[in-house]
């Protein structure tokens, strides 16, 4: 069973940066794509960013120039660097990993943007 462990969440003031990590229990070359999602209280989980096995990235419009995905294949880890954070970015952030037939999820990490 694949395990994904997110870390790096916390409390950050508006305008500040934060970097999330998602460590996989096995080689991330197994996954066609890995993604970052978030879920705010009372809202549905939404896609934030994706990074493919080849390193191609995609961000949703609301975070397009503020968030950056990257991957370290040697560490089996993907990252989400978040800059210029806004209060509306407050949510639980999850990573997922997709093979041809399965999708795996981490347990999430809380990000709170507040002064």
mmCIF file of C-alpha atoms in Angstrom:
data_model
loop_
_atom_site.group_PDB
_atom_site.id
_atom_site.type_symbol
_atom_site.label_atom_id
_atom_site.label_comp_id
_atom_site.label_asym_id
_atom_site.label_seq_id
_atom_site.Cartn_x
_atom_site.Cartn_y
_atom_site.Cartn_z
ATOM 1 C CA UNK A 1 0.000 0.000 0.000
ATOM 2 C CA UNK A 2 1.430 3.333 -1.038
ATOM 3 C CA UNK A 3 1.740 5.887 1.734
ATOM 4 C CA UNK A 4 1.932 9.623 1.191
ATOM 5 C CA UNK A 5 2.889 11.887 4.067
ATOM 6 C CA UNK A 6 2.410 15.636 3.819
ATOM 7 C CA UNK A 7 4.301 18.041 6.045
ATOM 8 C CA UNK A 8 5.221 21.687 6.264
ATOM 9 C CA UNK A 9 1.859 23.202 7.085
ATOM 10 C CA UNK A 10 1.332 25.755 9.817
ATOM 11 C CA UNK A 11 0.326 29.294 10.656
ATOM 12 C CA UNK A 12 1.722 32.028 8.407
ATOM 13 C CA UNK A 13 0.872 35.740 8.159
ATOM 14 C CA UNK A 14 -0.649 37.130 4.958
ATOM 15 C CA UNK A 15 1.993 37.661 2.316
ATOM 16 C CA UNK A 16 4.274 35.045 3.790
ATOM 17 C CA UNK A 17 5.721 31.888 2.224
ATOM 18 C CA UNK A 18 5.387 28.239 3.093
ATOM 19 C CA UNK A 19 6.675 25.053 1.522
ATOM 20 C CA UNK A 20 4.763 21.805 1.738
ATOM 21 C CA UNK A 21 6.313 18.390 1.216
ATOM 22 C CA UNK A 22 4.723 15.114 0.213
ATOM 23 C CA UNK A 23 6.916 12.086 0.806
ATOM 24 C CA UNK A 24 5.982 8.804 -0.851
ATOM 25 C CA UNK A 25 6.779 5.360 0.541
ATOM 26 C CA UNK A 26 8.081 4.212 -2.825
ATOM 27 C CA UNK A 27 9.558 5.579 -6.012
ATOM 28 C CA UNK A 28 7.533 8.442 -7.413
ATOM 29 C CA UNK A 29 8.443 7.270 -10.905
ATOM 30 C CA UNK A 30 5.582 4.861 -10.387
ATOM 31 C CA UNK A 31 3.074 7.707 -10.567
ATOM 32 C CA UNK A 32 1.975 9.307 -13.800
ATOM 33 C CA UNK A 33 1.126 12.483 -11.976
ATOM 34 C CA UNK A 34 1.123 13.816 -8.446
ATOM 35 C CA UNK A 35 -1.162 16.579 -7.352
ATOM 36 C CA UNK A 36 -1.883 19.041 -4.610
ATOM 37 C CA UNK A 37 -5.450 19.655 -3.487
ATOM 38 C CA UNK A 38 -6.948 21.733 -0.728
ATOM 39 C CA UNK A 39 -10.169 21.740 1.233
ATOM 40 C CA UNK A 40 -11.385 24.730 3.170
ATOM 41 C CA UNK A 41 -14.073 24.392 5.877
ATOM 42 C CA UNK A 42 -17.487 23.959 4.318
ATOM 43 C CA UNK A 43 -16.075 23.656 0.806
ATOM 44 C CA UNK A 44 -15.294 20.829 -1.548
ATOM 45 C CA UNK A 45 -11.770 19.616 -2.134
ATOM 46 C CA UNK A 46 -10.242 21.416 -5.099
ATOM 47 C CA UNK A 47 -7.193 20.933 -7.263
ATOM 48 C CA UNK A 48 -4.356 23.382 -6.699
ATOM 49 C CA UNK A 49 -1.450 22.098 -8.754
ATOM 50 C CA UNK A 50 -0.122 19.031 -10.540
ATOM 51 C CA UNK A 51 3.289 17.776 -11.559
ATOM 52 C CA UNK A 52 3.785 14.975 -14.052
ATOM 53 C CA UNK A 53 6.314 12.183 -14.089
ATOM 54 C CA UNK A 54 8.298 14.236 -16.587
ATOM 55 C CA UNK A 55 8.226 17.327 -14.401
ATOM 56 C CA UNK A 56 5.593 19.274 -16.312
ATOM 57 C CA UNK A 57 3.572 21.432 -13.931
ATOM 58 C CA UNK A 58 0.095 22.868 -13.972
ATOM 59 C CA UNK A 59 -1.423 25.358 -11.556
ATOM 60 C CA UNK A 60 -5.005 26.417 -11.285
ATOM 61 C CA UNK A 61 -5.629 30.053 -12.135
ATOM 62 C CA UNK A 62 -6.074 31.313 -8.574
ATOM 63 C CA UNK A 63 -2.542 30.292 -7.586
ATOM 64 C CA UNK A 64 -0.864 30.421 -10.988
ATOM 65 C CA UNK A 65 1.997 32.791 -10.208
ATOM 66 C CA UNK A 66 2.142 32.274 -6.442
ATOM 67 C CA UNK A 67 2.557 28.512 -6.100
ATOM 68 C CA UNK A 68 5.283 26.320 -7.589
ATOM 69 C CA UNK A 69 5.381 22.530 -7.736
ATOM 70 C CA UNK A 70 8.620 20.604 -7.892
ATOM 71 C CA UNK A 71 9.872 17.089 -7.334
ATOM 72 C CA UNK A 72 12.965 15.400 -5.979
ATOM 73 C CA UNK A 73 13.013 11.937 -7.473
ATOM 74 C CA UNK A 74 15.895 10.800 -5.302
ATOM 75 C CA UNK A 75 13.907 11.618 -2.162
ATOM 76 C CA UNK A 76 10.568 10.376 -3.536
ATOM 77 C CA UNK A 77 9.137 13.722 -2.587
ATOM 78 C CA UNK A 78 7.142 16.452 -4.270
ATOM 79 C CA UNK A 79 6.922 19.989 -3.002
ATOM 80 C CA UNK A 80 4.521 22.883 -3.172
ATOM 81 C CA UNK A 81 6.189 26.247 -2.623
ATOM 82 C CA UNK A 82 3.587 28.848 -1.778
ATOM 83 C CA UNK A 83 4.395 32.559 -1.892
ATOM 84 C CA UNK A 84 2.335 35.663 -1.169
ATOM 85 C CA UNK A 85 -0.169 33.640 0.798
ATOM 86 C CA UNK A 86 -3.653 35.027 1.295
ATOM 87 C CA UNK A 87 -6.246 34.293 3.996
ATOM 88 C CA UNK A 88 -8.345 32.537 1.351
ATOM 89 C CA UNK A 89 -5.530 30.019 0.943
ATOM 90 C CA UNK A 90 -6.373 28.668 4.400
ATOM 91 C CA UNK A 91 -7.257 24.994 4.051
ATOM 92 C CA UNK A 92 -6.114 21.457 4.613
ATOM 93 C CA UNK A 93 -3.713 20.610 1.817
ATOM 94 C CA UNK A 94 -3.523 17.068 0.456
ATOM 95 C CA UNK A 95 -1.297 15.398 -2.063
ATOM 96 C CA UNK A 96 -2.329 12.559 -4.309
ATOM 97 C CA UNK A 97 -0.484 10.152 -6.565
ATOM 98 C CA UNK A 98 -2.020 8.610 -9.650
ATOM 99 C CA UNK A 99 -1.025 5.412 -11.433
ATOM 100 C CA UNK A 100 -2.823 4.017 -14.432
ATOM 101 C CA UNK A 101 -5.433 2.415 -12.208
ATOM 102 C CA UNK A 102 -5.225 3.794 -8.685
ATOM 103 C CA UNK A 103 -5.153 7.052 -6.803
ATOM 104 C CA UNK A 104 -3.524 7.397 -3.415
ATOM 105 C CA UNK A 105 -4.010 10.199 -0.896
ATOM 106 C CA UNK A 106 -2.091 11.571 2.013
ATOM 107 C CA UNK A 107 -3.632 12.544 5.330
ATOM 108 C CA UNK A 108 -3.329 16.288 4.752
ATOM 109 C CA UNK A 109 -1.578 19.193 6.417
ATOM 110 C CA UNK A 110 -3.263 22.323 7.732
ATOM 111 C CA UNK A 111 -2.279 25.706 6.327
ATOM 112 C CA UNK A 112 -3.650 28.760 8.102
ATOM 113 C CA UNK A 113 -2.986 32.239 6.755
ATOM 114 C CA UNK A 114 -3.773 34.805 9.408
ATOM 115 C CA UNK A 115 -2.258 37.748 11.196
#
